[in-house]
PDB file of N, CA, C and O in Angstrom:
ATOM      1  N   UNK D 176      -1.264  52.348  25.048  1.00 57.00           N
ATOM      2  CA  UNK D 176      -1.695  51.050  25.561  1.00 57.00           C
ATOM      3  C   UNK D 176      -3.195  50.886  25.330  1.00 57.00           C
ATOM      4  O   UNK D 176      -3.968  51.812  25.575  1.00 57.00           O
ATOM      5  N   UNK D 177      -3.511  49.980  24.966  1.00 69.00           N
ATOM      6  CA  UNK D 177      -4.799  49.124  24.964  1.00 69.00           C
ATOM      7  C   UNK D 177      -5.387  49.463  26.084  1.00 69.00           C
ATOM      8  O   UNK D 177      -4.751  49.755  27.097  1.00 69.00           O
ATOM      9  N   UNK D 178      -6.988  49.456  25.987  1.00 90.00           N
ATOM     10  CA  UNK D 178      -7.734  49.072  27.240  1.00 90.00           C
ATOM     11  C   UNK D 178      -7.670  47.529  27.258  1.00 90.00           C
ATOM     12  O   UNK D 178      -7.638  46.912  26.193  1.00 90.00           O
ATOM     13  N   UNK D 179      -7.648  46.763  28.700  1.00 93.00           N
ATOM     14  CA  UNK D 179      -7.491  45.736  28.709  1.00 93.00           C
ATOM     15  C   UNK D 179      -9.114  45.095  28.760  1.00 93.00           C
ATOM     16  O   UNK D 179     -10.033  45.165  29.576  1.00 93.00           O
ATOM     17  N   UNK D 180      -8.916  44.415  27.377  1.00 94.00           N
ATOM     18  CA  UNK D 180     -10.323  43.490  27.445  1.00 94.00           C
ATOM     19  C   UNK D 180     -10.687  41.980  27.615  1.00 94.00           C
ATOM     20  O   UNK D 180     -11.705  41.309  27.439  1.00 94.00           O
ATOM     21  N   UNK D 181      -9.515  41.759  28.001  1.00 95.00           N
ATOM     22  CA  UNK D 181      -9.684  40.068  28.917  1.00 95.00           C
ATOM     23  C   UNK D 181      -9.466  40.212  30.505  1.00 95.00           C
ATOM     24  O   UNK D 181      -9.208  41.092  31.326  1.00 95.00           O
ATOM     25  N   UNK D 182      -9.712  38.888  30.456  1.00 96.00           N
ATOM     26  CA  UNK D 182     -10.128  39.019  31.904  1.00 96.00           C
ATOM     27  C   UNK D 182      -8.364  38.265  32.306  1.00 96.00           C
ATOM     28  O   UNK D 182      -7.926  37.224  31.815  1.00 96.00           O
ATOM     29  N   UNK D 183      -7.876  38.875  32.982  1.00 96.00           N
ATOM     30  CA  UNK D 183      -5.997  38.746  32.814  1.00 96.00           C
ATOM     31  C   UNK D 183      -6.010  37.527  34.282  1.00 96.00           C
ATOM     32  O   UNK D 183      -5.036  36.779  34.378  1.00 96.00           O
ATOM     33  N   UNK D 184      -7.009  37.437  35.210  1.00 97.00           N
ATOM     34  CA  UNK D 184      -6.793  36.842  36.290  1.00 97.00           C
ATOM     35  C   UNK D 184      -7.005  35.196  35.445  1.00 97.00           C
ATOM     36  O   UNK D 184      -6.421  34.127  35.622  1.00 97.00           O
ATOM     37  N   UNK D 185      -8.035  35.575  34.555  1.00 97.00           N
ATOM     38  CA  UNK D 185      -8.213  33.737  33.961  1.00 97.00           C
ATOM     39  C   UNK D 185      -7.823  33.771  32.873  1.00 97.00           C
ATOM     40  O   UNK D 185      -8.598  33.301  32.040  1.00 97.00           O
ATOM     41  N   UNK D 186      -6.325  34.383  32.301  1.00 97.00           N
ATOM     42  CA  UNK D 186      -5.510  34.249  31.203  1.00 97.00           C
ATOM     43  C   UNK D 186      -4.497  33.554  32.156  1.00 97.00           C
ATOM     44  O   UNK D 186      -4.096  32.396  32.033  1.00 97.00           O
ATOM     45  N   UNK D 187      -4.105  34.544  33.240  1.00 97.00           N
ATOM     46  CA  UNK D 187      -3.359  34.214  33.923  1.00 97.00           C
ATOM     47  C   UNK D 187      -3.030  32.484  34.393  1.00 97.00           C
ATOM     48  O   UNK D 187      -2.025  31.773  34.384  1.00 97.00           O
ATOM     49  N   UNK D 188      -4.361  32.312  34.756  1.00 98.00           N
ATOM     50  CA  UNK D 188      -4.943  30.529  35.477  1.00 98.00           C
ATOM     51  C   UNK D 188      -4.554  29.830  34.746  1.00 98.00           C
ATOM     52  O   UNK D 188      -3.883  28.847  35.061  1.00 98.00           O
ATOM     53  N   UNK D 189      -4.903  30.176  33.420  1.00 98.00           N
ATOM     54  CA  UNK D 189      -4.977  29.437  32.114  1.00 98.00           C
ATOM     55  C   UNK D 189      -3.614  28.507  31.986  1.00 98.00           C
ATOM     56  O   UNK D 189      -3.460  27.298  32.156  1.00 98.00           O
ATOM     57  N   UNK D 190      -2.480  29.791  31.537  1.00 98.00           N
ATOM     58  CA  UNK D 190      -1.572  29.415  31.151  1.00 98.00           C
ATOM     59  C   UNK D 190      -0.817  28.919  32.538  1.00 98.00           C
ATOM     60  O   UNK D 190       0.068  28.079  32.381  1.00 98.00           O
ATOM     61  N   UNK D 191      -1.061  29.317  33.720  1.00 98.00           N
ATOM     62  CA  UNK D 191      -0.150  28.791  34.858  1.00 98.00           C
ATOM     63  C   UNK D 191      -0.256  27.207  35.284  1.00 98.00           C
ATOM     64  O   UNK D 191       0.529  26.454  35.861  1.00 98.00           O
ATOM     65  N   UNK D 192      -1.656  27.026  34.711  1.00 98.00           N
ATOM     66  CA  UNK D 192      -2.427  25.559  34.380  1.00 98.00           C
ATOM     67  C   UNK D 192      -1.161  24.799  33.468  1.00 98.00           C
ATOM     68  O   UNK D 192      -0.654  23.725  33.793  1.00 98.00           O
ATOM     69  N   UNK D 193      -0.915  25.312  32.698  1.00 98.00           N
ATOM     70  CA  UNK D 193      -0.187  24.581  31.628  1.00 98.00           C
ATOM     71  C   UNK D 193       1.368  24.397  31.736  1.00 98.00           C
ATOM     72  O   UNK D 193       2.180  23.942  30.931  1.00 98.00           O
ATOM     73  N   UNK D 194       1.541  25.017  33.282  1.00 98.00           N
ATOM     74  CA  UNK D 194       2.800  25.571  33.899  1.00 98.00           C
ATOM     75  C   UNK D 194       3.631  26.630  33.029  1.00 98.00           C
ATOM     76  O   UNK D 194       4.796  26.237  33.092  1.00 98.00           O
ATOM     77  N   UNK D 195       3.583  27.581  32.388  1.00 98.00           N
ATOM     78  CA  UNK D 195       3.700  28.359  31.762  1.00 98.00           C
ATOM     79  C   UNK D 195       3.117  29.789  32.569  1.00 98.00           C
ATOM     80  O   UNK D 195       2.044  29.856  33.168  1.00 98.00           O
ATOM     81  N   UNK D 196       4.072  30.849  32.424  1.00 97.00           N
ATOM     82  CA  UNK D 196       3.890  32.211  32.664  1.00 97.00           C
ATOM     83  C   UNK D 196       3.466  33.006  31.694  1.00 97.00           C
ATOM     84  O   UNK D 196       3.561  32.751  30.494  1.00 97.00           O
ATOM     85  N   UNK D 197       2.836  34.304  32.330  1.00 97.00           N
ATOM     86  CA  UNK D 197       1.780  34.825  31.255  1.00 97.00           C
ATOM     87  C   UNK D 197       2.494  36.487  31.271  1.00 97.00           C
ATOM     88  O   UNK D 197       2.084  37.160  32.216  1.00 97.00           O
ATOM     89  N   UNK D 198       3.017  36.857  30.784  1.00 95.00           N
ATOM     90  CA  UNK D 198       4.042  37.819  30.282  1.00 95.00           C
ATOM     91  C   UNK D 198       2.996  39.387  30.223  1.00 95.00           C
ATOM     92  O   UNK D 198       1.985  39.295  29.527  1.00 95.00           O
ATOM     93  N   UNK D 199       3.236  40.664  30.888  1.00 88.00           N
ATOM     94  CA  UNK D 199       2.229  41.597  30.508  1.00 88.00           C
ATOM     95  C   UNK D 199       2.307  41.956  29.034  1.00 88.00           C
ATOM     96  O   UNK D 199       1.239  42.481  28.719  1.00 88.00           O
ATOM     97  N   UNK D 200       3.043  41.893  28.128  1.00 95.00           N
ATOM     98  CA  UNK D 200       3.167  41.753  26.712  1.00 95.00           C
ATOM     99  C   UNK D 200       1.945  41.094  26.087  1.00 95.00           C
ATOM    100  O   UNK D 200       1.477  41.635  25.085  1.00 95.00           O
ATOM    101  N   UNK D 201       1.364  39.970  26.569  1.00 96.00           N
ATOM    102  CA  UNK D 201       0.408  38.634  25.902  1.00 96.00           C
ATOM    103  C   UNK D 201      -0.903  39.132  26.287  1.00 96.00           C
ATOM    104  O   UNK D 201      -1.927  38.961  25.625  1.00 96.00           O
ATOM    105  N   UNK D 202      -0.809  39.852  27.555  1.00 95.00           N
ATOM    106  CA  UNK D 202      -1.971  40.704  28.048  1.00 95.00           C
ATOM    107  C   UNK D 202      -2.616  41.993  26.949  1.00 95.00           C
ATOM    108  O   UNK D 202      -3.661  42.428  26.466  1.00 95.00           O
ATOM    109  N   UNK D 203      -1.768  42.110  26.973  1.00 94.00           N
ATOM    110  CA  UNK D 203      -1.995  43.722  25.944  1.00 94.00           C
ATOM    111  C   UNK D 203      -2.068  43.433  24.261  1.00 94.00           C
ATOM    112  O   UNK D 203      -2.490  44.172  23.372  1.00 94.00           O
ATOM    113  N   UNK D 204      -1.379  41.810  24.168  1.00 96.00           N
ATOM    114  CA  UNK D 204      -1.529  41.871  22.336  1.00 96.00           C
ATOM    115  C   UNK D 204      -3.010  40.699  22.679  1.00 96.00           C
ATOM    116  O   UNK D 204      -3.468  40.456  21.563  1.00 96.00           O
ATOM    117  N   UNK D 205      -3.583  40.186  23.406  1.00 96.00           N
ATOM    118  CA  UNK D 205      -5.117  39.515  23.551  1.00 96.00           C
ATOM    119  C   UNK D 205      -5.613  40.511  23.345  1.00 96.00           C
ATOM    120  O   UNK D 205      -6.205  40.445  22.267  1.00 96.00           O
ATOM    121  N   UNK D 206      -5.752  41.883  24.011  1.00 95.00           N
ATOM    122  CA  UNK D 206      -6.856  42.438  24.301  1.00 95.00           C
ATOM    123  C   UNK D 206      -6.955  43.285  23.037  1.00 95.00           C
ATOM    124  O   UNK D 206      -8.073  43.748  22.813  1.00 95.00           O
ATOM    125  N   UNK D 207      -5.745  43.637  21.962  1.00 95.00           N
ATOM    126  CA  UNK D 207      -5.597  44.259  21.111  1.00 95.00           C
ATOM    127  C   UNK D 207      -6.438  43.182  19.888  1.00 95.00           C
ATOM    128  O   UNK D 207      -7.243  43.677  19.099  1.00 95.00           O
ATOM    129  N   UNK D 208      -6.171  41.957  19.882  1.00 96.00           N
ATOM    130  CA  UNK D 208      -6.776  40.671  19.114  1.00 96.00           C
ATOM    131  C   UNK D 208      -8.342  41.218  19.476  1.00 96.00           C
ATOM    132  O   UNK D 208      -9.041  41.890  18.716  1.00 96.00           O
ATOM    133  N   UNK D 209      -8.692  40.773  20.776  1.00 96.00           N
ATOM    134  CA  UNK D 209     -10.516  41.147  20.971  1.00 96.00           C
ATOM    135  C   UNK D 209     -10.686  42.613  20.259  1.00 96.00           C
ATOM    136  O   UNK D 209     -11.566  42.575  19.398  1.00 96.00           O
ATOM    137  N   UNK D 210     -10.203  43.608  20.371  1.00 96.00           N
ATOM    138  CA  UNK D 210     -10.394  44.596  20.143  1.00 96.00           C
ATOM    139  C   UNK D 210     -10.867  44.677  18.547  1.00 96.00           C
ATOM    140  O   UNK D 210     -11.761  45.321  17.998  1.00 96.00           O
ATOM    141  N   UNK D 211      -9.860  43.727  18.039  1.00 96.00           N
ATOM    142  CA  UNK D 211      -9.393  43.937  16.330  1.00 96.00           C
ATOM    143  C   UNK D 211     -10.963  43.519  15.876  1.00 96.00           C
ATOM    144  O   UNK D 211     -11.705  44.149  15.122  1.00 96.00           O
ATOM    145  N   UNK D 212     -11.299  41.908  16.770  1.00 97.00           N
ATOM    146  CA  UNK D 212     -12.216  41.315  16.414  1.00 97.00           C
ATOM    147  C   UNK D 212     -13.801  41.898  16.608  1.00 97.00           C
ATOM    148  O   UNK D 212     -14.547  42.086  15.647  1.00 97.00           O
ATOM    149  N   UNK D 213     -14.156  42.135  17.921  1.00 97.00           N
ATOM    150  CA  UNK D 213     -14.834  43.355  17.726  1.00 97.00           C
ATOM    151  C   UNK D 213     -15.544  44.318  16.507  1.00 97.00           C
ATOM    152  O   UNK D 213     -16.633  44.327  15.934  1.00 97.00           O
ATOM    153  N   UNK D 214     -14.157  45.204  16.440  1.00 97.00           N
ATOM    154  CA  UNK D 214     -14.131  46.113  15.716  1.00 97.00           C
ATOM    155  C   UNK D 214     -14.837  45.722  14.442  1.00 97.00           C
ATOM    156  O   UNK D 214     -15.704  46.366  13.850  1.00 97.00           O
ATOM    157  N   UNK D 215     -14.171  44.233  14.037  1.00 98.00           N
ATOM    158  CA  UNK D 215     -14.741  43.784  12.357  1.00 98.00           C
ATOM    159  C   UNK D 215     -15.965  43.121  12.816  1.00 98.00           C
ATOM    160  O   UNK D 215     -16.907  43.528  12.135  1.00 98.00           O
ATOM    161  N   UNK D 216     -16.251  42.455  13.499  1.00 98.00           N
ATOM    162  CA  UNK D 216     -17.762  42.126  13.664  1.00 98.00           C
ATOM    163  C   UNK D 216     -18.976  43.132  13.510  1.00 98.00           C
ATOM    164  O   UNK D 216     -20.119  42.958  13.087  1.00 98.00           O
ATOM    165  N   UNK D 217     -18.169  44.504  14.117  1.00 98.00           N
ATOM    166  CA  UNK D 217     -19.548  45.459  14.183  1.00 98.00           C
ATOM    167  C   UNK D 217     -19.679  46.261  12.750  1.00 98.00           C
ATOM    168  O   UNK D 217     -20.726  46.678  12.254  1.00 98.00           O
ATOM    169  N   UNK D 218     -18.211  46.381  12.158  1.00 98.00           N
ATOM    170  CA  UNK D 218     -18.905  46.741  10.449  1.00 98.00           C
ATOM    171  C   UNK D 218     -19.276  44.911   9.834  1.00 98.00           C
ATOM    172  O   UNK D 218     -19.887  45.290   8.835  1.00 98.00           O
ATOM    173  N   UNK D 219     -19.309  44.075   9.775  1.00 98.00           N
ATOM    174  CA  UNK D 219     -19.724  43.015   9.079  1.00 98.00           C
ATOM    175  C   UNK D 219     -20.941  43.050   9.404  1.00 98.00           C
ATOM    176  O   UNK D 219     -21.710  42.948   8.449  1.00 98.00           O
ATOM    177  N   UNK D 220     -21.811  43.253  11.297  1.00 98.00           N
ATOM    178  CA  UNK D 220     -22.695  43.651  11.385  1.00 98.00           C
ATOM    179  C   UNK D 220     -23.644  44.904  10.484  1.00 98.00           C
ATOM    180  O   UNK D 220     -24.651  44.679   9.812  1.00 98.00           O
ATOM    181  N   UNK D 221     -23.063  46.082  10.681  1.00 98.00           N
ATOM    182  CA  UNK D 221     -23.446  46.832   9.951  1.00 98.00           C
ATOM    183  C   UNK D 221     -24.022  46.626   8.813  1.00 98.00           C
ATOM    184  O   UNK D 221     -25.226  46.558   8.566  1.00 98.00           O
ATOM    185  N   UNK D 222     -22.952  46.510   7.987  1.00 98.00           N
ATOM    186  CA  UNK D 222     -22.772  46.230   6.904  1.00 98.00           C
ATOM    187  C   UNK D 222     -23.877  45.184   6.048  1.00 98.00           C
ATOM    188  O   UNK D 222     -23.986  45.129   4.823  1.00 98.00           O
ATOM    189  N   UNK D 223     -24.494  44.547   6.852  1.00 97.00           N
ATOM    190  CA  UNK D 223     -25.650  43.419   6.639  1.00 97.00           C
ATOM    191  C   UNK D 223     -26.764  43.771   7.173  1.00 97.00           C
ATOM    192  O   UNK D 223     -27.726  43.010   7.273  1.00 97.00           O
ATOM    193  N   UNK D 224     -26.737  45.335   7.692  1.00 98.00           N
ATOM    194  CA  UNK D 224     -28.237  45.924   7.751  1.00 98.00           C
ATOM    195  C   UNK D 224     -28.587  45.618   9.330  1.00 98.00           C
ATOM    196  O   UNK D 224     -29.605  46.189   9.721  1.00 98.00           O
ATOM    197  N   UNK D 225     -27.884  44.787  10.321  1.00 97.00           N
ATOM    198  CA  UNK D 225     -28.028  44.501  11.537  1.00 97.00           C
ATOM    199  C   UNK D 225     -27.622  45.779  12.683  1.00 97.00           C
ATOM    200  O   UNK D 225     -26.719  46.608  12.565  1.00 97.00           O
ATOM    201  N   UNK D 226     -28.558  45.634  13.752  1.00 97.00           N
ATOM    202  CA  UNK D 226     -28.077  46.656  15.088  1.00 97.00           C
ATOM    203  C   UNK D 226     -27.376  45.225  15.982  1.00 97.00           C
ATOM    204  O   UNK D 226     -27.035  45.588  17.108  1.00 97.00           O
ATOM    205  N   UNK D 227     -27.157  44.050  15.784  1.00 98.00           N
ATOM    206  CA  UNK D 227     -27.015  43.357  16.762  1.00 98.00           C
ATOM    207  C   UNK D 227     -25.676  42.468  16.108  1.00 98.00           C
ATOM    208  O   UNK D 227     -25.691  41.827  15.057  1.00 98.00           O
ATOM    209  N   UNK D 228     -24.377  42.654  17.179  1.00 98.00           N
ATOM    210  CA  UNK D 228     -23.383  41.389  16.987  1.00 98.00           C
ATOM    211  C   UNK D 228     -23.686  40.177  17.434  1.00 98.00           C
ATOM    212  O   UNK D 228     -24.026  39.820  18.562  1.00 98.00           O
ATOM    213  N   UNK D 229     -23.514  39.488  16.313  1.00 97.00           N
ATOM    214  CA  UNK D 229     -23.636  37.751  16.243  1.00 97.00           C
ATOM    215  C   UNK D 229     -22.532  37.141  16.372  1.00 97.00           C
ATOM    216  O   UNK D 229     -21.458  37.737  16.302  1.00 97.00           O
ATOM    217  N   UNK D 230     -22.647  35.709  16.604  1.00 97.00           N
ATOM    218  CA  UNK D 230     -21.376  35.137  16.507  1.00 97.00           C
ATOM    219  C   UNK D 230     -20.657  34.361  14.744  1.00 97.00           C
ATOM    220  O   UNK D 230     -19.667  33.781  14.298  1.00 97.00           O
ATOM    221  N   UNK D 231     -21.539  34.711  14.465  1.00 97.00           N
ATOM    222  CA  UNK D 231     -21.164  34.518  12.717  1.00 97.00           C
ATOM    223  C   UNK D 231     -20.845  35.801  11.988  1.00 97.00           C
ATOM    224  O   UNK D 231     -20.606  35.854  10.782  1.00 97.00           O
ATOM    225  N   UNK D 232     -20.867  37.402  13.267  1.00 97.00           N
ATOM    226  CA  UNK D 232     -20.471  38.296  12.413  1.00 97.00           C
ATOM    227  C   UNK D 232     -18.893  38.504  13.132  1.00 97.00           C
ATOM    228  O   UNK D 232     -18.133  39.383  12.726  1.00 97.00           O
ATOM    229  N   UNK D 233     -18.624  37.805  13.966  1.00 95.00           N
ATOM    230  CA  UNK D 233     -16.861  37.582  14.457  1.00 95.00           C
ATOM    231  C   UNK D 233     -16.267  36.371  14.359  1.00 95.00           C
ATOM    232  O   UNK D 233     -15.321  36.104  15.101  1.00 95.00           O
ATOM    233  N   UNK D 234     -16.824  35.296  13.255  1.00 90.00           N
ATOM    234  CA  UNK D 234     -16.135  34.237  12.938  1.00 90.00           C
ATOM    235  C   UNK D 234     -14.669  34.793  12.064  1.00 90.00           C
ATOM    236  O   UNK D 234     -13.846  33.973  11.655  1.00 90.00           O
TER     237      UNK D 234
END
């Protein structure tokens, strides 16, 4: 299992907003998504000579 890296109480809101239930499945493949994204931001960072993630290096 993933460490969980959203915040699950306002995933939760989110979708209960929309009257829709939020499944622990959707929990664990978000946080696996942030994770993924992350991950490629900090070599795109790298990779361009930077110590600092931007938001144009996780577009």
């Amino acid at each position: 299992m993933t460490e969980t890296l959203v915040v699950v109480s306002r995933v939760k809101k989110m979708t209960k907003e929309q009257g829709m239930r939020t499944g622990a499945d959707a929990i664990e493949k978000l946080s696996q998504v942030v994770e993924a994204k992350v991950k490629a931001g900090i070599e795109k960072a790298r990779a361009s000579g930077k110590k600092t993630v931007q938001a144009i290096d996780v577009e």
